[in-house]
PDB file of C-alpha atoms in Angstrom:
ATOM      1  CA  MET A   1     150.796 -83.261  32.510  1.00  0.00           C
ATOM      2  CA  ASN A   2     147.576 -81.389  32.707  1.00  0.00           C
ATOM      3  CA  GLY A   3     145.278 -80.812  29.695  1.00  0.00           C
ATOM      4  CA  ILE A   4     143.343 -77.585  29.436  1.00  0.00           C
ATOM      5  CA  LEU A   5     140.480 -77.943  26.952  1.00  0.00           C
ATOM      6  CA  LEU A   6     138.897 -74.678  25.688  1.00  0.00           C
ATOM      7  CA  VAL A   7     135.353 -74.957  24.275  1.00  0.00           C
ATOM      8  CA  SER A   8     133.333 -72.015  22.647  1.00  0.00           C
ATOM      9  CA  HIS A   9     131.074 -71.525  19.672  1.00  0.00           C
ATOM     10  CA  SER A  10     133.923 -69.643  18.238  1.00  0.00           C
ATOM     11  CA  LYS A  11     137.187 -71.130  17.026  1.00  0.00           C
ATOM     12  CA  LYS A  12     138.731 -67.579  16.994  1.00  0.00           C
ATOM     13  CA  ILE A  13     137.922 -67.265  20.663  1.00  0.00           C
ATOM     14  CA  THR A  14     139.616 -70.541  21.768  1.00  0.00           C
ATOM     15  CA  ASP A  15     142.583 -70.007  19.361  1.00  0.00           C
ATOM     16  CA  GLY A  16     143.177 -66.482  20.792  1.00  0.00           C
ATOM     17  CA  LEU A  17     142.775 -67.803  24.256  1.00  0.00           C
ATOM     18  CA  LYS A  18     145.277 -70.580  23.692  1.00  0.00           C
ATOM     19  CA  GLU A  19     147.823 -68.039  22.178  1.00  0.00           C
ATOM     20  CA  MET A  20     147.262 -65.619  25.215  1.00  0.00           C
ATOM     21  CA  ILE A  21     147.695 -68.509  27.860  1.00  0.00           C
ATOM     22  CA  GLU A  22     150.897 -69.919  25.919  1.00  0.00           C
ATOM     23  CA  GLU A  23     152.413 -66.458  25.964  1.00  0.00           C
ATOM     24  CA  MET A  24     152.100 -66.523  29.764  1.00  0.00           C
ATOM     25  CA  ILE A  25     153.066 -70.103  30.655  1.00  0.00           C
ATOM     26  CA  GLY A  26     155.111 -71.022  27.671  1.00  0.00           C
ATOM     27  CA  THR A  27     154.612 -74.107  25.537  1.00  0.00           C
ATOM     28  CA  ASP A  28     157.011 -76.278  27.497  1.00  0.00           C
ATOM     29  CA  SER A  29     155.047 -76.431  30.921  1.00  0.00           C
ATOM     30  CA  LYS A  30     152.942 -78.958  32.854  1.00  0.00           C
ATOM     31  CA  ALA A  31     149.798 -77.645  31.104  1.00  0.00           C
ATOM     32  CA  SER A  32     149.020 -78.239  27.628  1.00  0.00           C
ATOM     33  CA  ILE A  33     146.341 -76.256  25.925  1.00  0.00           C
ATOM     34  CA  TYR A  34     143.625 -77.363  23.378  1.00  0.00           C
ATOM     35  CA  SER A  35     141.575 -74.967  21.404  1.00  0.00           C
ATOM     36  CA  LEU A  36     138.489 -76.903  20.472  1.00  0.00           C
ATOM     37  CA  GLY A  37     136.071 -74.007  19.670  1.00  0.00           C
ATOM     38  CA  GLY A  38     133.744 -73.996  16.608  1.00  0.00           C
ATOM     39  CA  MET A  39     132.330 -76.826  14.414  1.00  0.00           C
ATOM     40  CA  GLU A  40     134.601 -79.348  12.702  1.00  0.00           C
ATOM     41  CA  ASP A  41     134.707 -77.187   9.771  1.00  0.00           C
ATOM     42  CA  GLY A  42     135.544 -73.908  11.639  1.00  0.00           C
ATOM     43  CA  ARG A  43     131.956 -72.539  11.476  1.00  0.00           C
ATOM     44  CA  LEU A  44     130.338 -71.125  14.680  1.00  0.00           C
ATOM     45  CA  GLY A  45     129.047 -73.875  16.812  1.00  0.00           C
ATOM     46  CA  THR A  46     130.319 -76.624  18.975  1.00  0.00           C
ATOM     47  CA  SER A  47     131.102 -80.381  18.297  1.00  0.00           C
ATOM     48  CA  ALA A  48     131.078 -83.042  20.972  1.00  0.00           C
ATOM     49  CA  THR A  49     133.268 -85.186  18.515  1.00  0.00           C
ATOM     50  CA  LYS A  50     135.848 -82.398  18.457  1.00  0.00           C
ATOM     51  CA  ILE A  51     135.821 -82.271  22.324  1.00  0.00           C
ATOM     52  CA  LEU A  52     136.109 -86.065  22.620  1.00  0.00           C
ATOM     53  CA  ASP A  53     139.097 -86.115  20.431  1.00  0.00           C
ATOM     54  CA  GLY A  54     140.688 -83.483  22.596  1.00  0.00           C
ATOM     55  CA  ILE A  55     139.845 -85.552  25.662  1.00  0.00           C
ATOM     56  CA  GLN A  56     141.412 -88.532  24.108  1.00  0.00           C
ATOM     57  CA  GLU A  57     144.618 -86.624  23.267  1.00  0.00           C
ATOM     58  CA  CYS A  58     145.063 -86.022  26.882  1.00  0.00           C
ATOM     59  CA  LYS A  59     144.621 -89.782  27.783  1.00  0.00           C
ATOM     60  CA  ASP A  60     148.098 -90.065  29.400  1.00  0.00           C
ATOM     61  CA  PHE A  61     147.691 -86.849  31.410  1.00  0.00           C
ATOM     62  CA  ARG A  62     146.912 -86.692  35.243  1.00  0.00           C
ATOM     63  CA  ASN A  63     144.178 -84.112  34.960  1.00  0.00           C
ATOM     64  CA  ILE A  64     141.779 -82.902  32.051  1.00  0.00           C
ATOM     65  CA  PHE A  65     140.152 -79.561  32.937  1.00  0.00           C
ATOM     66  CA  ILE A  66     137.366 -78.371  30.403  1.00  0.00           C
ATOM     67  CA  PHE A  67     136.290 -74.736  30.190  1.00  0.00           C
ATOM     68  CA  CYS A  68     133.180 -73.574  28.262  1.00  0.00           C
ATOM     69  CA  ASP A  69     131.446 -70.410  27.505  1.00  0.00           C
ATOM     70  CA  ILE A  70     127.690 -70.434  27.085  1.00  0.00           C
ATOM     71  CA  GLY A  71     124.690 -72.680  26.525  1.00  0.00           C
ATOM     72  CA  SER A  72     125.317 -75.482  24.017  1.00  0.00           C
ATOM     73  CA  ALA A  73     129.160 -75.349  24.581  1.00  0.00           C
ATOM     74  CA  VAL A  74     128.431 -76.793  28.072  1.00  0.00           C
ATOM     75  CA  LEU A  75     125.982 -79.306  26.479  1.00  0.00           C
ATOM     76  CA  SER A  76     128.408 -80.506  23.830  1.00  0.00           C
ATOM     77  CA  ALA A  77     131.139 -80.898  26.435  1.00  0.00           C
ATOM     78  CA  GLU A  78     128.843 -83.006  28.554  1.00  0.00           C
ATOM     79  CA  VAL A  79     127.962 -85.178  25.702  1.00  0.00           C
ATOM     80  CA  ALA A  80     131.697 -85.746  25.044  1.00  0.00           C
ATOM     81  CA  ILE A  81     132.254 -86.569  28.631  1.00  0.00           C
ATOM     82  CA  GLU A  82     129.539 -89.182  28.460  1.00  0.00           C
ATOM     83  CA  MET A  83     131.322 -90.776  25.591  1.00  0.00           C
ATOM     84  CA  ALA A  84     134.645 -90.906  27.216  1.00  0.00           C
ATOM     85  CA  SER A  85     136.040 -94.169  28.759  1.00  0.00           C
ATOM     86  CA  GLU A  86     135.680 -94.864  32.591  1.00  0.00           C
ATOM     87  CA  GLU A  87     139.377 -94.701  32.895  1.00  0.00           C
ATOM     88  CA  LEU A  88     139.294 -91.076  31.374  1.00  0.00           C
ATOM     89  CA  LEU A  89     136.238 -90.092  33.244  1.00  0.00           C
ATOM     90  CA  LYS A  90     138.332 -90.046  36.472  1.00  0.00           C
ATOM     91  CA  LYS A  91     140.632 -87.492  35.062  1.00  0.00           C
ATOM     92  CA  ILE A  92     138.121 -85.006  33.659  1.00  0.00           C
ATOM     93  CA  MET A  93     136.700 -81.992  35.372  1.00  0.00           C
ATOM     94  CA  LEU A  94     134.162 -79.683  33.689  1.00  0.00           C
ATOM     95  CA  ILE A  95     134.962 -76.346  35.339  1.00  0.00           C
ATOM     96  CA  ASP A  96     131.983 -73.955  36.110  1.00  0.00           C
ATOM     97  CA  ALA A  97     133.910 -70.707  35.576  1.00  0.00           C
ATOM     98  CA  PRO A  98     133.987 -68.035  32.872  1.00  0.00           C
ATOM     99  CA  LEU A  99     135.925 -69.277  29.796  1.00  0.00           C
ATOM    100  CA  VAL A 100     138.782 -66.714  29.372  1.00  0.00           C
ATOM    101  CA  GLU A 101     139.221 -65.657  33.060  1.00  0.00           C
ATOM    102  CA  GLY A 102     138.825 -69.183  34.445  1.00  0.00           C
ATOM    103  CA  ALA A 103     140.916 -70.996  31.830  1.00  0.00           C
ATOM    104  CA  PHE A 104     143.762 -68.326  32.215  1.00  0.00           C
ATOM    105  CA  THR A 105     143.836 -68.706  36.039  1.00  0.00           C
ATOM    106  CA  VAL A 106     143.749 -72.501  36.155  1.00  0.00           C
ATOM    107  CA  SER A 107     146.350 -72.736  33.273  1.00  0.00           C
ATOM    108  CA  VAL A 108     148.726 -70.738  35.265  1.00  0.00           C
ATOM    109  CA  GLN A 109     148.418 -72.978  38.198  1.00  0.00           C
ATOM    110  CA  ALA A 110     148.312 -76.126  36.232  1.00  0.00           C
ATOM    111  CA  SER A 111     151.585 -74.965  34.472  1.00  0.00           C
ATOM    112  CA  VAL A 112     153.439 -75.499  37.684  1.00  0.00           C
ATOM    113  CA  MET A 113     151.468 -77.944  39.845  1.00  0.00           C
ATOM    114  CA  ASN A 114     150.330 -81.567  39.614  1.00  0.00           C
ATOM    115  CA  SER A 115     147.687 -81.993  42.276  1.00  0.00           C
ATOM    116  CA  LYS A 116     143.927 -81.209  41.280  1.00  0.00           C
ATOM    117  CA  GLU A 117     143.184 -79.812  44.636  1.00  0.00           C
ATOM    118  CA  ASP A 118     146.167 -77.180  44.476  1.00  0.00           C
ATOM    119  CA  ILE A 119     145.465 -76.357  40.881  1.00  0.00           C
ATOM    120  CA  LEU A 120     141.808 -75.470  41.569  1.00  0.00           C
ATOM    121  CA  LYS A 121     142.262 -74.017  44.888  1.00  0.00           C
ATOM    122  CA  ASP A 122     141.985 -70.345  43.812  1.00  0.00           C
ATOM    123  CA  ILE A 123     139.176 -70.815  41.139  1.00  0.00           C
ATOM    124  CA  LEU A 124     136.921 -72.814  43.659  1.00  0.00           C
ATOM    125  CA  SER A 125     137.200 -70.231  46.170  1.00  0.00           C
ATOM    126  CA  TYR A 126     136.358 -67.455  43.708  1.00  0.00           C
ATOM    127  CA  TYR A 127     133.567 -68.866  41.813  1.00  0.00           C
TER     128      TYR A 127
ATOM    129  CA  MET B   1     121.891 -47.270  19.960  1.00  0.00           C
ATOM    130  CA  ASN B   2     124.125 -48.967  22.452  1.00  0.00           C
ATOM    131  CA  GLY B   3     127.795 -49.548  22.061  1.00  0.00           C
ATOM    132  CA  ILE B   4     129.367 -52.767  23.173  1.00  0.00           C
ATOM    133  CA  LEU B   5     133.146 -52.501  23.456  1.00  0.00           C
ATOM    134  CA  LEU B   6     135.124 -55.727  23.709  1.00  0.00           C
ATOM    135  CA  VAL B   7     138.610 -55.570  25.279  1.00  0.00           C
ATOM    136  CA  SER B   8     141.086 -58.403  25.690  1.00  0.00           C
ATOM    137  CA  HIS B   9     144.784 -58.955  25.030  1.00  0.00           C
ATOM    138  CA  SER B  10     143.725 -61.019  22.105  1.00  0.00           C
ATOM    139  CA  LYS B  11     142.343 -59.549  18.872  1.00  0.00           C
ATOM    140  CA  LYS B  12     141.272 -63.061  17.987  1.00  0.00           C
ATOM    141  CA  ILE B  13     139.116 -63.390  21.055  1.00  0.00           C
ATOM    142  CA  THR B  14     137.340 -60.047  20.484  1.00  0.00           C
ATOM    143  CA  ASP B  15     136.865 -60.675  16.751  1.00  0.00           C
ATOM    144  CA  GLY B  16     135.441 -64.246  17.527  1.00  0.00           C
ATOM    145  CA  LEU B  17     133.241 -62.750  20.215  1.00  0.00           C
ATOM    146  CA  LYS B  18     131.968 -60.146  17.976  1.00  0.00           C
ATOM    147  CA  GLU B  19     131.004 -62.700  15.209  1.00  0.00           C
ATOM    148  CA  MET B  20     129.461 -64.923  17.883  1.00  0.00           C
ATOM    149  CA  ILE B  21     127.200 -61.890  19.208  1.00  0.00           C
ATOM    150  CA  GLU B  22     126.334 -60.696  15.875  1.00  0.00           C
ATOM    151  CA  GLU B  23     125.199 -64.066  14.774  1.00  0.00           C
ATOM    152  CA  MET B  24     122.742 -63.968  17.816  1.00  0.00           C
ATOM    153  CA  ILE B  25     121.352 -60.362  17.415  1.00  0.00           C
ATOM    154  CA  GLY B  26     122.220 -59.566  13.829  1.00  0.00           C
ATOM    155  CA  THR B  27     124.133 -56.568  12.606  1.00  0.00           C
ATOM    156  CA  ASP B  28     120.975 -54.374  12.472  1.00  0.00           C
ATOM    157  CA  SER B  29     119.936 -54.181  16.050  1.00  0.00           C
ATOM    158  CA  LYS B  30     120.110 -51.395  18.779  1.00  0.00           C
ATOM    159  CA  ALA B  31     123.554 -52.836  19.854  1.00  0.00           C
ATOM    160  CA  SER B  32     126.743 -52.087  17.884  1.00  0.00           C
ATOM    161  CA  ILE B  33     129.684 -54.401  18.683  1.00  0.00           C
ATOM    162  CA  TYR B  34     133.353 -53.147  18.591  1.00  0.00           C
ATOM    163  CA  SER B  35     136.290 -55.682  18.674  1.00  0.00           C
ATOM    164  CA  LEU B  36     139.066 -53.674  20.463  1.00  0.00           C
ATOM    165  CA  GLY B  37     141.447 -56.568  21.496  1.00  0.00           C
ATOM    166  CA  GLY B  38     145.164 -56.544  21.012  1.00  0.00           C
ATOM    167  CA  MET B  39     147.595 -53.878  20.298  1.00  0.00           C
ATOM    168  CA  GLU B  40     147.301 -51.568  17.316  1.00  0.00           C
ATOM    169  CA  ASP B  41     149.416 -53.674  15.342  1.00  0.00           C
ATOM    170  CA  GLY B  42     147.470 -56.734  16.322  1.00  0.00           C
ATOM    171  CA  ARG B  43     149.926 -58.309  18.637  1.00  0.00           C
ATOM    172  CA  LEU B  44     148.886 -59.685  22.103  1.00  0.00           C
ATOM    173  CA  GLY B  45     148.277 -56.788  24.415  1.00  0.00           C
ATOM    174  CA  THR B  46     145.900 -53.928  24.932  1.00  0.00           C
ATOM    175  CA  SER B  47     145.850 -50.288  23.736  1.00  0.00           C
ATOM    176  CA  ALA B  48     144.173 -47.377  25.566  1.00  0.00           C
ATOM    177  CA  THR B  49     144.260 -45.328  22.337  1.00  0.00           C
ATOM    178  CA  LYS B  50     142.340 -48.109  20.508  1.00  0.00           C
ATOM    179  CA  ILE B  51     139.797 -48.177  23.149  1.00  0.00           C
ATOM    180  CA  LEU B  52     139.315 -44.554  23.238  1.00  0.00           C
ATOM    181  CA  ASP B  53     138.916 -44.558  19.391  1.00  0.00           C
ATOM    182  CA  GLY B  54     136.185 -47.099  20.027  1.00  0.00           C
ATOM    183  CA  ILE B  55     134.394 -44.899  22.674  1.00  0.00           C
ATOM    184  CA  GLN B  56     134.582 -42.067  20.239  1.00  0.00           C
ATOM    185  CA  GLU B  57     132.875 -43.952  17.492  1.00  0.00           C
ATOM    186  CA  CYS B  58     130.000 -44.366  19.840  1.00  0.00           C
ATOM    187  CA  LYS B  59     129.708 -40.628  20.790  1.00  0.00           C
ATOM    188  CA  ASP B  60     126.142 -40.359  19.430  1.00  0.00           C
ATOM    189  CA  PHE B  61     125.102 -43.519  21.179  1.00  0.00           C
ATOM    190  CA  ARG B  62     122.865 -43.616  24.390  1.00  0.00           C
ATOM    191  CA  ASN B  63     124.990 -46.022  26.306  1.00  0.00           C
ATOM    192  CA  ILE B  64     128.565 -47.451  25.953  1.00  0.00           C
ATOM    193  CA  PHE B  65     129.299 -50.621  27.822  1.00  0.00           C
ATOM    194  CA  ILE B  66     132.862 -51.867  28.042  1.00  0.00           C
ATOM    195  CA  PHE B  67     133.866 -55.500  28.798  1.00  0.00           C
ATOM    196  CA  CYS B  68     137.415 -56.522  29.590  1.00  0.00           C
ATOM    197  CA  ASP B  69     138.982 -59.956  30.474  1.00  0.00           C
ATOM    198  CA  ILE B  70     141.997 -59.690  32.683  1.00  0.00           C
ATOM    199  CA  GLY B  71     144.533 -57.577  34.413  1.00  0.00           C
ATOM    200  CA  SER B  72     145.855 -54.834  32.194  1.00  0.00           C
ATOM    201  CA  ALA B  73     142.796 -55.081  29.779  1.00  0.00           C
ATOM    202  CA  VAL B  74     140.881 -53.388  32.727  1.00  0.00           C
ATOM    203  CA  LEU B  75     143.685 -50.841  33.368  1.00  0.00           C
ATOM    204  CA  SER B  76     143.887 -49.932  29.502  1.00  0.00           C
ATOM    205  CA  ALA B  77     140.049 -49.454  29.609  1.00  0.00           C
ATOM    206  CA  GLU B  78     140.172 -47.172  32.669  1.00  0.00           C
ATOM    207  CA  VAL B  79     143.091 -45.135  31.073  1.00  0.00           C
ATOM    208  CA  ALA B  80     140.939 -44.760  27.947  1.00  0.00           C
ATOM    209  CA  ILE B  81     137.862 -43.683  29.910  1.00  0.00           C
ATOM    210  CA  GLU B  82     139.918 -40.897  31.835  1.00  0.00           C
ATOM    211  CA  MET B  83     140.819 -39.621  28.378  1.00  0.00           C
ATOM    212  CA  ALA B  84     137.207 -39.298  27.253  1.00  0.00           C
ATOM    213  CA  SER B  85     135.136 -36.194  27.374  1.00  0.00           C
ATOM    214  CA  GLU B  86     132.747 -35.403  30.330  1.00  0.00           C
ATOM    215  CA  GLU B  87     129.891 -35.692  27.874  1.00  0.00           C
ATOM    216  CA  LEU B  88     131.047 -39.094  26.928  1.00  0.00           C
ATOM    217  CA  LEU B  89     131.839 -40.184  30.526  1.00  0.00           C
ATOM    218  CA  LYS B  90     128.031 -39.973  31.437  1.00  0.00           C
ATOM    219  CA  LYS B  91     127.381 -42.769  28.860  1.00  0.00           C
ATOM    220  CA  ILE B  92     130.234 -45.082  29.724  1.00  0.00           C
ATOM    221  CA  MET B  93     129.984 -48.135  31.922  1.00  0.00           C
ATOM    222  CA  LEU B  94     132.844 -50.458  32.613  1.00  0.00           C
ATOM    223  CA  ILE B  95     131.094 -53.732  33.415  1.00  0.00           C
ATOM    224  CA  ASP B  96     132.746 -55.975  35.950  1.00  0.00           C
ATOM    225  CA  ALA B  97     131.631 -59.406  34.468  1.00  0.00           C
ATOM    226  CA  PRO B  98     133.397 -62.102  32.431  1.00  0.00           C
ATOM    227  CA  LEU B  99     134.181 -60.950  29.066  1.00  0.00           C
ATOM    228  CA  VAL B 100     132.584 -63.607  26.810  1.00  0.00           C
ATOM    229  CA  GLU B 101     129.567 -64.541  29.021  1.00  0.00           C
ATOM    230  CA  GLY B 102     128.852 -60.947  30.241  1.00  0.00           C
ATOM    231  CA  ALA B 103     129.232 -59.265  26.810  1.00  0.00           C
ATOM    232  CA  PHE B 104     127.020 -61.910  25.160  1.00  0.00           C
ATOM    233  CA  THR B 105     124.265 -61.434  27.762  1.00  0.00           C
ATOM    234  CA  VAL B 106     124.208 -57.734  27.825  1.00  0.00           C
ATOM    235  CA  SER B 107     124.362 -57.416  24.007  1.00  0.00           C
ATOM    236  CA  VAL B 108     121.244 -59.505  23.813  1.00  0.00           C
ATOM    237  CA  GLN B 109     119.555 -57.226  26.047  1.00  0.00           C
ATOM    238  CA  ALA B 110     120.991 -54.109  24.540  1.00  0.00           C
ATOM    239  CA  SER B 111     119.915 -55.231  21.037  1.00  0.00           C
ATOM    240  CA  VAL B 112     116.319 -54.641  21.952  1.00  0.00           C
ATOM    241  CA  MET B 113     116.352 -52.229  24.854  1.00  0.00           C
ATOM    242  CA  ASN B 114     117.235 -48.510  25.410  1.00  0.00           C
ATOM    243  CA  SER B 115     117.387 -48.003  29.121  1.00  0.00           C
ATOM    244  CA  LYS B 116     120.584 -48.735  31.043  1.00  0.00           C
ATOM    245  CA  GLU B 117     118.823 -50.141  33.924  1.00  0.00           C
ATOM    246  CA  ASP B 118     116.785 -52.528  31.941  1.00  0.00           C
ATOM    247  CA  ILE B 119     119.786 -53.755  29.822  1.00  0.00           C
ATOM    248  CA  LEU B 120     121.900 -54.353  32.970  1.00  0.00           C
ATOM    249  CA  LYS B 121     119.155 -55.997  35.149  1.00  0.00           C
ATOM    250  CA  ASP B 122     120.082 -59.589  34.522  1.00  0.00           C
ATOM    251  CA  ILE B 123     123.890 -59.128  34.753  1.00  0.00           C
ATOM    252  CA  LEU B 124     123.802 -57.047  37.842  1.00  0.00           C
ATOM    253  CA  SER B 125     121.721 -59.534  39.707  1.00  0.00           C
ATOM    254  CA  TYR B 126     124.030 -62.359  38.618  1.00  0.00           C
ATOM    255  CA  TYR B 127     127.502 -61.023  39.216  1.00  0.00           C
TER     256      TYR B 127
END
């Protein structure tokens, strides 16, 4: 299984993106999508704790791909990654690609593939 | 005034993006943000009619910038642009940049500037 973690200041953005991706790949694929936008109470902002919880939900997965939009979304993801265990660190990739377009593309690949290299081939050649 | 039109398959994504941008620039700036994601009934999808309505709401503005996410969002925006009057066509720019990151960057510029060239300077050098 592959975990796709979506991080934005807006919970609506990551909820909508999760819906959009799941409409394409289904909910029963090799990729599991996590909407981690907004603060813990749903307000605009990002939360490293919420992102770390998302990472830990994927602890038995093969790969964990994290997508962020702007500024402190990336910082919060980096803080969450620093707090993750060494075992988890090996599975995590923070992807430098646009949130919506990048997560959509990688999720489609991750829904049918296992290898990190195969999953990221398209996106790494594009960005 | 500058119109920023947000187009995605997901209304939640463009609603959330509008909120996120307005938190940064306020609602009383030179940029007015329109959430045009989803079908007319709110389901996942895009609607050229909805986008054309958005374009027409900006008919008295100086510039109209349209941002889309993937695939048929761009097609629907192109259909809407084809249906716009010649007068409006001169004001419209369909921007080839990531939806969230691109619209955020351009909105910040458009909230304090009037000239199309100044507003797009950063984004055109980046993408």
